[in-house]
Amino acid sequence: MSNNIKISIVPDRSCTEPEVIIKTGSRSPDVEKIINAIEQCMEEEYPRITVYNDDQVFLVNQWDITRVYTENRRLLVCTDTGTYVAKGSLTDMESLLGEDHFIRISRFEVVNLKKVSSFDLSISGTIRVQFIDGSETYVARRYVRDISDKLALKKKGGERHE
Amino acid sequence: MSKVLKKGLVLGACGFAMGFFIGICMCAVSGVIEFNTVNIFYLLVGGLYGAWAMGGSAVYDIEEWSIMRCTLTHFISTLLAFYLMGTIQGGWLVMGSAVFWIVTAAFVVCYFIIWLVQYLKARRDVRIMNEELEEYKKKIDP
């Protein structure tokens, strides 16, 4: 790799997550190496999830996942492109999913907060999660407090690292 | 054994003791000092009602059930058990009597209040969750 690559860090308090901008005259092999290194770094933090549909195997990006839930002893992963089967337990899956964006809403389900449009309450007292794709699911009453606490922590930012 | 069932049994044991104790208090208040077989039987029935009512409150721990379903289930089961107790205990509760209607009304009011308090708390929780969700979304996508 060329020794002429300059690395600049620009502090910006408005940035909640690091943003990488590569300034280059052309997309050279060095640039490709840098992009691959960054993607690999992201992959380590947010690994892609292996899912199955009939006999086919897919790797899905975490940010495409809407929710993960168990049904009839199967672990199902609901994404933008469809619902797939995954192996392992919901707890194992939860450990792979980034805790920044995924939250447990019941014993049987974990949802991606990025895909949640709102929460609402029915007259019977069930708390419904509305997703941006129009689908919905329900929050178990026992998890309401946990969800509120986690949302409050995510809102505040770095406190959870203390 | 499920957690709900275990909790129900523990609460049931406490409820039995409370029901029995309340029965003894009622005997004292009404001047009943002879603890014959019949009176002891009535005290046991009271204890069983206490066990049923208090043990039944474990139904609120069933996560998949809504507040309304839990409250209605507990309301119906304890009210019917109360009627049964009143009938078994020497028939002091006569169906259609003034006492019957007062008891029924009291149950309805109490359980309505229980449902309302839980519903209002859930409504507040949902409002807070939506506010925090909005803040979270602003943070990830300013």
Tab-separated table of C-alpha atoms in Angstrom:
chain	number	residue	atom	x	y	z
A	1	MET	CA	0.000	0.000	0.000
A	2	SER	CA	1.176	3.558	-0.778
A	3	ASN	CA	2.849	5.549	2.013
A	4	ASN	CA	1.178	8.756	0.793
A	5	ILE	CA	-2.232	7.996	2.309
A	6	LYS	CA	-3.170	10.694	4.804
A	7	ILE	CA	-5.411	9.914	7.747
A	8	SER	CA	-7.348	12.845	9.214
A	9	ILE	CA	-9.692	12.703	12.176
A	10	VAL	CA	-12.233	15.521	12.304
A	11	PRO	CA	-13.970	15.799	15.703
A	12	ASP	CA	-17.655	16.551	15.248
A	13	ARG	CA	-19.968	16.361	18.257
A	14	SER	CA	-23.033	16.074	16.020
A	15	CYS	CA	-21.810	12.699	14.736
A	16	THR	CA	-23.309	9.933	16.817
A	17	GLU	CA	-21.495	7.212	14.908
A	18	PRO	CA	-18.176	7.428	13.032
A	19	GLU	CA	-18.518	8.346	9.380
A	20	VAL	CA	-15.760	7.420	6.957
A	21	ILE	CA	-15.273	9.566	3.844
A	22	ILE	CA	-12.570	8.475	1.435
A	23	LYS	CA	-11.214	11.258	-0.744
A	24	THR	CA	-9.523	9.838	-3.813
A	25	GLY	CA	-8.868	10.656	-7.440
A	26	SER	CA	-9.863	7.155	-8.519
A	27	ARG	CA	-10.945	3.871	-6.996
A	28	SER	CA	-7.471	2.335	-6.888
A	29	PRO	CA	-6.509	-1.061	-5.362
A	30	ASP	CA	-5.335	0.789	-2.231
A	31	VAL	CA	-8.761	2.354	-1.858
A	32	GLU	CA	-10.374	-1.070	-2.278
A	33	LYS	CA	-8.127	-2.444	0.473
A	34	ILE	CA	-9.171	0.392	2.790
A	35	ILE	CA	-12.864	-0.204	2.050
A	36	ASN	CA	-12.459	-3.958	2.671
A	37	ALA	CA	-10.660	-3.314	5.964
A	38	ILE	CA	-13.449	-1.019	7.142
A	39	GLU	CA	-16.145	-3.491	6.054
A	40	GLN	CA	-14.318	-6.279	7.865
A	41	CYS	CA	-14.213	-4.149	10.990
A	42	MET	CA	-17.960	-3.550	10.721
A	43	GLU	CA	-18.554	-7.235	10.058
A	44	GLU	CA	-16.795	-8.128	13.310
A	45	GLU	CA	-19.018	-5.790	15.279
A	46	TYR	CA	-22.218	-6.567	13.369
A	47	PRO	CA	-21.756	-10.060	11.912
A	48	ARG	CA	-24.068	-11.128	9.174
A	49	ILE	CA	-26.609	-13.729	10.169
A	50	THR	CA	-26.914	-17.128	8.471
A	51	VAL	CA	-30.493	-17.990	7.578
A	52	TYR	CA	-32.192	-20.692	5.576
A	53	ASN	CA	-35.098	-20.877	3.169
A	54	ASP	CA	-35.913	-24.463	2.138
A	55	ASP	CA	-32.481	-25.733	1.094
A	56	GLN	CA	-30.943	-22.366	0.375
A	57	VAL	CA	-28.559	-20.583	2.706
A	58	PHE	CA	-28.389	-16.799	2.920
A	59	LEU	CA	-26.316	-14.275	4.814
A	60	VAL	CA	-28.383	-11.276	5.913
A	61	ASN	CA	-27.140	-7.950	7.197
A	62	GLN	CA	-28.345	-7.087	10.661
A	63	TRP	CA	-29.753	-3.745	9.561
A	64	ASP	CA	-32.089	-5.587	7.164
A	65	ILE	CA	-33.601	-7.609	10.016
A	66	THR	CA	-36.938	-6.392	11.378
A	67	ARG	CA	-37.408	-8.980	14.113
A	68	VAL	CA	-36.311	-12.387	15.297
A	69	TYR	CA	-38.804	-14.648	17.035
A	70	THR	CA	-39.520	-18.229	17.965
A	71	GLU	CA	-42.599	-20.035	16.688
A	72	ASN	CA	-43.391	-23.738	16.856
A	73	ARG	CA	-39.867	-24.415	18.133
A	74	ARG	CA	-38.316	-22.674	15.131
A	75	LEU	CA	-36.241	-19.529	15.195
A	76	LEU	CA	-37.524	-17.176	12.506
A	77	VAL	CA	-35.800	-14.101	11.133
A	78	CYS	CA	-38.016	-11.505	9.507
A	79	THR	CA	-36.212	-9.231	7.039
A	80	ASP	CA	-37.073	-6.741	4.306
A	81	THR	CA	-37.026	-9.557	1.747
A	82	GLY	CA	-38.929	-12.235	3.645
A	83	THR	CA	-38.952	-14.561	6.620
A	84	TYR	CA	-36.249	-17.162	7.050
A	85	VAL	CA	-35.323	-19.900	9.482
A	86	ALA	CA	-32.210	-19.667	11.602
A	87	LYS	CA	-30.463	-22.228	13.770
A	88	GLY	CA	-29.816	-21.973	17.470
A	89	SER	CA	-31.755	-20.356	20.256
A	90	LEU	CA	-33.120	-16.843	20.530
A	91	THR	CA	-30.580	-16.138	23.279
A	92	ASP	CA	-27.706	-17.201	21.011
A	93	MET	CA	-29.078	-15.004	18.226
A	94	GLU	CA	-29.475	-12.092	20.630
A	95	SER	CA	-25.786	-12.308	21.529
A	96	LEU	CA	-24.871	-11.906	17.826
A	97	LEU	CA	-27.183	-8.984	17.183
A	98	GLY	CA	-25.870	-5.503	17.959
A	99	GLU	CA	-27.233	-4.410	21.307
A	100	ASP	CA	-27.261	-0.839	19.987
A	101	HIS	CA	-30.280	-1.515	17.854
A	102	PHE	CA	-31.844	-4.793	18.917
A	103	ILE	CA	-34.032	-5.140	21.966
A	104	ARG	CA	-35.895	-8.029	23.595
A	105	ILE	CA	-39.640	-7.418	23.832
A	106	SER	CA	-40.771	-10.800	25.152
A	107	ARG	CA	-39.479	-14.278	25.944
A	108	PHE	CA	-39.943	-15.132	22.293
A	109	GLU	CA	-38.935	-12.058	20.361
A	110	VAL	CA	-36.185	-9.538	19.656
A	111	VAL	CA	-36.839	-6.504	17.436
A	112	ASN	CA	-34.711	-3.998	15.529
A	113	LEU	CA	-35.441	-0.534	16.888
A	114	LYS	CA	-34.452	1.027	13.563
A	115	LYS	CA	-37.454	-0.737	12.015
A	116	VAL	CA	-39.923	0.292	14.736
A	117	SER	CA	-42.223	3.182	13.824
A	118	SER	CA	-44.096	3.435	17.135
A	119	PHE	CA	-45.595	1.720	20.163
A	120	ASP	CA	-49.294	1.862	20.904
A	121	LEU	CA	-51.739	0.598	23.492
A	122	SER	CA	-54.947	-1.270	22.747
A	123	ILE	CA	-58.043	-1.003	24.967
A	124	SER	CA	-57.338	-4.486	26.291
A	125	GLY	CA	-53.999	-3.232	27.589
A	126	THR	CA	-51.665	-4.949	25.141
A	127	ILE	CA	-48.742	-2.882	23.929
A	128	ARG	CA	-48.299	-3.181	20.190
A	129	VAL	CA	-45.088	-2.554	18.234
A	130	GLN	CA	-45.728	-1.044	14.801
A	131	PHE	CA	-42.953	-1.535	12.263
A	132	ILE	CA	-42.188	0.750	9.329
A	133	ASP	CA	-43.145	-2.025	6.883
A	134	GLY	CA	-46.656	-2.116	8.382
A	135	SER	CA	-46.264	-5.352	10.321
A	136	GLU	CA	-46.802	-5.479	14.056
A	137	THR	CA	-46.117	-7.538	17.106
A	138	TYR	CA	-46.725	-7.319	20.867
A	139	VAL	CA	-44.621	-6.411	23.873
A	140	ALA	CA	-44.855	-8.612	26.949
A	141	ARG	CA	-45.824	-6.574	29.991
A	142	ARG	CA	-42.831	-7.825	31.921
A	143	TYR	CA	-40.422	-6.311	29.392
A	144	VAL	CA	-41.922	-2.815	29.276
A	145	ARG	CA	-39.671	-1.523	32.018
A	146	ASP	CA	-36.570	-3.073	30.408
A	147	ILE	CA	-37.449	-1.492	27.060
A	148	SER	CA	-37.946	1.946	28.618
A	149	ASP	CA	-34.647	1.688	30.496
A	150	LYS	CA	-32.732	0.568	27.408
A	151	LEU	CA	-34.264	3.288	25.237
A	152	ALA	CA	-33.355	5.856	27.870
A	153	LEU	CA	-29.771	4.562	27.914
A	154	LYS	CA	-29.517	4.613	24.124
A	155	LYS	CA	-30.868	8.170	24.136
A	156	LYS	CA	-28.210	9.251	26.606
A	157	GLY	CA	-25.411	7.585	24.661
A	158	GLY	CA	-22.209	6.559	26.400
A	159	GLU	CA	-23.533	5.973	29.910
A	160	ARG	CA	-23.974	2.282	29.283
A	161	HIS	CA	-20.256	1.937	28.784
A	162	GLU	CA	-19.520	3.089	32.336
B	1	MET	CA	-43.228	-26.589	37.165
B	2	SER	CA	-43.736	-23.180	35.560
B	3	LYS	CA	-42.882	-19.979	37.387
B	4	VAL	CA	-46.505	-18.864	37.276
B	5	LEU	CA	-47.681	-22.089	38.883
B	6	LYS	CA	-44.995	-21.934	41.577
B	7	LYS	CA	-45.918	-18.349	42.366
B	8	GLY	CA	-49.581	-19.338	42.450
B	9	LEU	CA	-48.909	-22.063	44.986
B	10	VAL	CA	-46.878	-19.784	47.241
B	11	LEU	CA	-49.491	-17.039	47.067
B	12	GLY	CA	-52.171	-19.660	47.579
B	13	ALA	CA	-50.580	-20.778	50.829
B	14	CYS	CA	-50.468	-17.167	52.038
B	15	GLY	CA	-54.036	-16.675	50.908
B	16	PHE	CA	-55.210	-19.730	52.791
B	17	ALA	CA	-53.666	-18.390	56.005
B	18	MET	CA	-55.241	-14.985	55.460
B	19	GLY	CA	-58.645	-16.442	54.653
B	20	PHE	CA	-58.531	-18.637	57.707
B	21	PHE	CA	-57.457	-15.740	59.914
B	22	ILE	CA	-60.175	-13.469	58.548
B	23	GLY	CA	-62.660	-16.222	59.267
B	24	ILE	CA	-61.505	-16.375	62.897
B	25	CYS	CA	-61.841	-12.583	63.130
B	26	MET	CA	-65.376	-12.769	61.742
B	27	CYS	CA	-66.211	-15.421	64.302
B	28	ALA	CA	-64.879	-13.187	67.077
B	29	VAL	CA	-66.837	-10.186	65.790
B	30	SER	CA	-70.061	-12.158	65.523
B	31	GLY	CA	-69.560	-13.733	68.937
B	32	VAL	CA	-69.070	-17.289	67.756
B	33	ILE	CA	-66.890	-18.927	70.393
B	34	GLU	CA	-67.618	-22.591	69.808
B	35	PHE	CA	-65.238	-24.214	67.354
B	36	ASN	CA	-67.173	-27.305	66.454
B	37	THR	CA	-66.767	-29.376	63.307
B	38	VAL	CA	-69.102	-27.180	61.299
B	39	ASN	CA	-67.395	-23.933	62.260
B	40	ILE	CA	-63.964	-25.383	61.570
B	41	PHE	CA	-65.246	-26.551	58.191
B	42	TYR	CA	-66.473	-23.025	57.460
B	43	LEU	CA	-63.074	-21.633	58.471
B	44	LEU	CA	-61.370	-24.083	56.096
B	45	VAL	CA	-63.720	-23.029	53.302
B	46	GLY	CA	-62.759	-19.424	54.008
B	47	GLY	CA	-59.108	-20.422	53.879
B	48	LEU	CA	-59.641	-22.188	50.576
B	49	TYR	CA	-61.292	-19.088	49.173
B	50	GLY	CA	-58.297	-17.038	50.307
B	51	ALA	CA	-55.986	-19.541	48.627
B	52	TRP	CA	-58.024	-19.388	45.425
B	53	ALA	CA	-58.197	-15.571	45.336
B	54	MET	CA	-54.598	-14.869	46.248
B	55	GLY	CA	-53.127	-17.799	44.344
B	56	GLY	CA	-55.160	-16.785	41.338
B	57	SER	CA	-53.436	-13.389	41.255
B	58	ALA	CA	-50.466	-15.219	39.716
B	59	VAL	CA	-52.480	-14.986	36.492
B	60	TYR	CA	-51.113	-11.445	36.146
B	61	ASP	CA	-47.688	-13.014	35.593
B	62	ILE	CA	-48.785	-14.673	32.368
B	63	GLU	CA	-46.888	-12.383	29.996
B	64	GLU	CA	-48.867	-13.251	26.901
B	65	TRP	CA	-52.181	-12.186	28.470
B	66	SER	CA	-53.417	-8.631	28.246
B	67	ILE	CA	-54.276	-6.595	31.330
B	68	MET	CA	-57.963	-6.964	30.534
B	69	ARG	CA	-57.771	-10.717	30.138
B	70	CYS	CA	-55.890	-11.123	33.434
B	71	THR	CA	-58.283	-8.826	35.276
B	72	LEU	CA	-61.437	-10.408	33.823
B	73	THR	CA	-60.171	-13.911	34.565
B	74	HIS	CA	-59.333	-13.083	38.157
B	75	PHE	CA	-62.578	-11.130	38.617
B	76	ILE	CA	-64.825	-13.918	37.350
B	77	SER	CA	-62.998	-16.693	39.171
B	78	THR	CA	-62.894	-14.910	42.546
B	79	LEU	CA	-66.478	-13.646	42.308
B	80	LEU	CA	-67.845	-17.089	41.487
B	81	ALA	CA	-65.714	-18.613	44.239
B	82	PHE	CA	-67.092	-15.986	46.631
B	83	TYR	CA	-70.656	-16.938	45.735
B	84	LEU	CA	-69.766	-20.591	46.288
B	85	MET	CA	-68.165	-19.844	49.639
B	86	GLY	CA	-71.195	-17.840	50.758
B	87	THR	CA	-73.455	-20.722	49.805
B	88	ILE	CA	-71.370	-23.425	51.481
B	89	GLN	CA	-70.873	-21.410	54.682
B	90	GLY	CA	-74.374	-21.889	55.948
B	91	GLY	CA	-75.946	-20.022	53.047
B	92	TRP	CA	-75.258	-16.527	54.407
B	93	LEU	CA	-75.076	-15.254	50.819
B	94	VAL	CA	-78.464	-15.640	49.156
B	95	MET	CA	-78.576	-15.136	45.397
B	96	GLY	CA	-80.545	-12.019	44.517
B	97	SER	CA	-80.504	-10.635	48.050
B	98	ALA	CA	-79.298	-7.156	48.946
B	99	VAL	CA	-76.012	-8.576	50.273
B	100	PHE	CA	-75.522	-10.442	46.999
B	101	TRP	CA	-75.891	-7.249	44.951
B	102	ILE	CA	-73.703	-5.231	47.299
B	103	VAL	CA	-70.961	-7.870	47.086
B	104	THR	CA	-71.250	-8.045	43.302
B	105	ALA	CA	-71.142	-4.261	42.956
B	106	ALA	CA	-68.114	-4.085	45.256
B	107	PHE	CA	-66.294	-6.666	43.151
B	108	VAL	CA	-67.124	-4.831	39.917
B	109	VAL	CA	-65.943	-1.478	41.298
B	110	CYS	CA	-62.731	-2.934	42.768
B	111	TYR	CA	-61.774	-4.782	39.639
B	112	PHE	CA	-62.611	-1.814	37.440
B	113	ILE	CA	-60.235	0.253	39.558
B	114	ILE	CA	-57.561	-2.448	39.307
B	115	TRP	CA	-57.909	-2.512	35.497
B	116	LEU	CA	-57.979	1.291	35.243
B	117	VAL	CA	-54.828	1.778	37.322
B	118	GLN	CA	-52.950	-0.797	35.251
B	119	TYR	CA	-54.259	0.653	31.975
B	120	LEU	CA	-53.270	4.215	32.904
B	121	LYS	CA	-49.811	3.030	33.935
B	122	ALA	CA	-49.405	1.172	30.626
B	123	ARG	CA	-50.577	4.262	28.710
B	124	ARG	CA	-47.947	6.369	30.480
B	125	ASP	CA	-45.292	3.732	29.754
B	126	VAL	CA	-46.205	3.729	26.044
B	127	ARG	CA	-46.046	7.531	25.898
B	128	ILE	CA	-42.575	7.495	27.464
B	129	MET	CA	-41.403	4.696	25.159
B	130	ASN	CA	-42.575	6.634	22.090
B	131	GLU	CA	-40.804	9.784	23.280
B	132	GLU	CA	-37.601	7.859	23.878
B	133	LEU	CA	-37.948	6.076	20.526
B	134	GLU	CA	-38.168	9.461	18.787
B	135	GLU	CA	-35.034	10.640	20.593
B	136	TYR	CA	-33.256	7.423	19.623
B	137	LYS	CA	-34.226	7.873	15.964
B	138	LYS	CA	-33.009	11.482	15.965
B	139	LYS	CA	-29.744	10.264	17.410
B	140	ILE	CA	-29.124	7.594	14.759
B	141	ASP	CA	-30.431	9.652	11.855
B	142	PRO	CA	-30.156	13.351	12.644
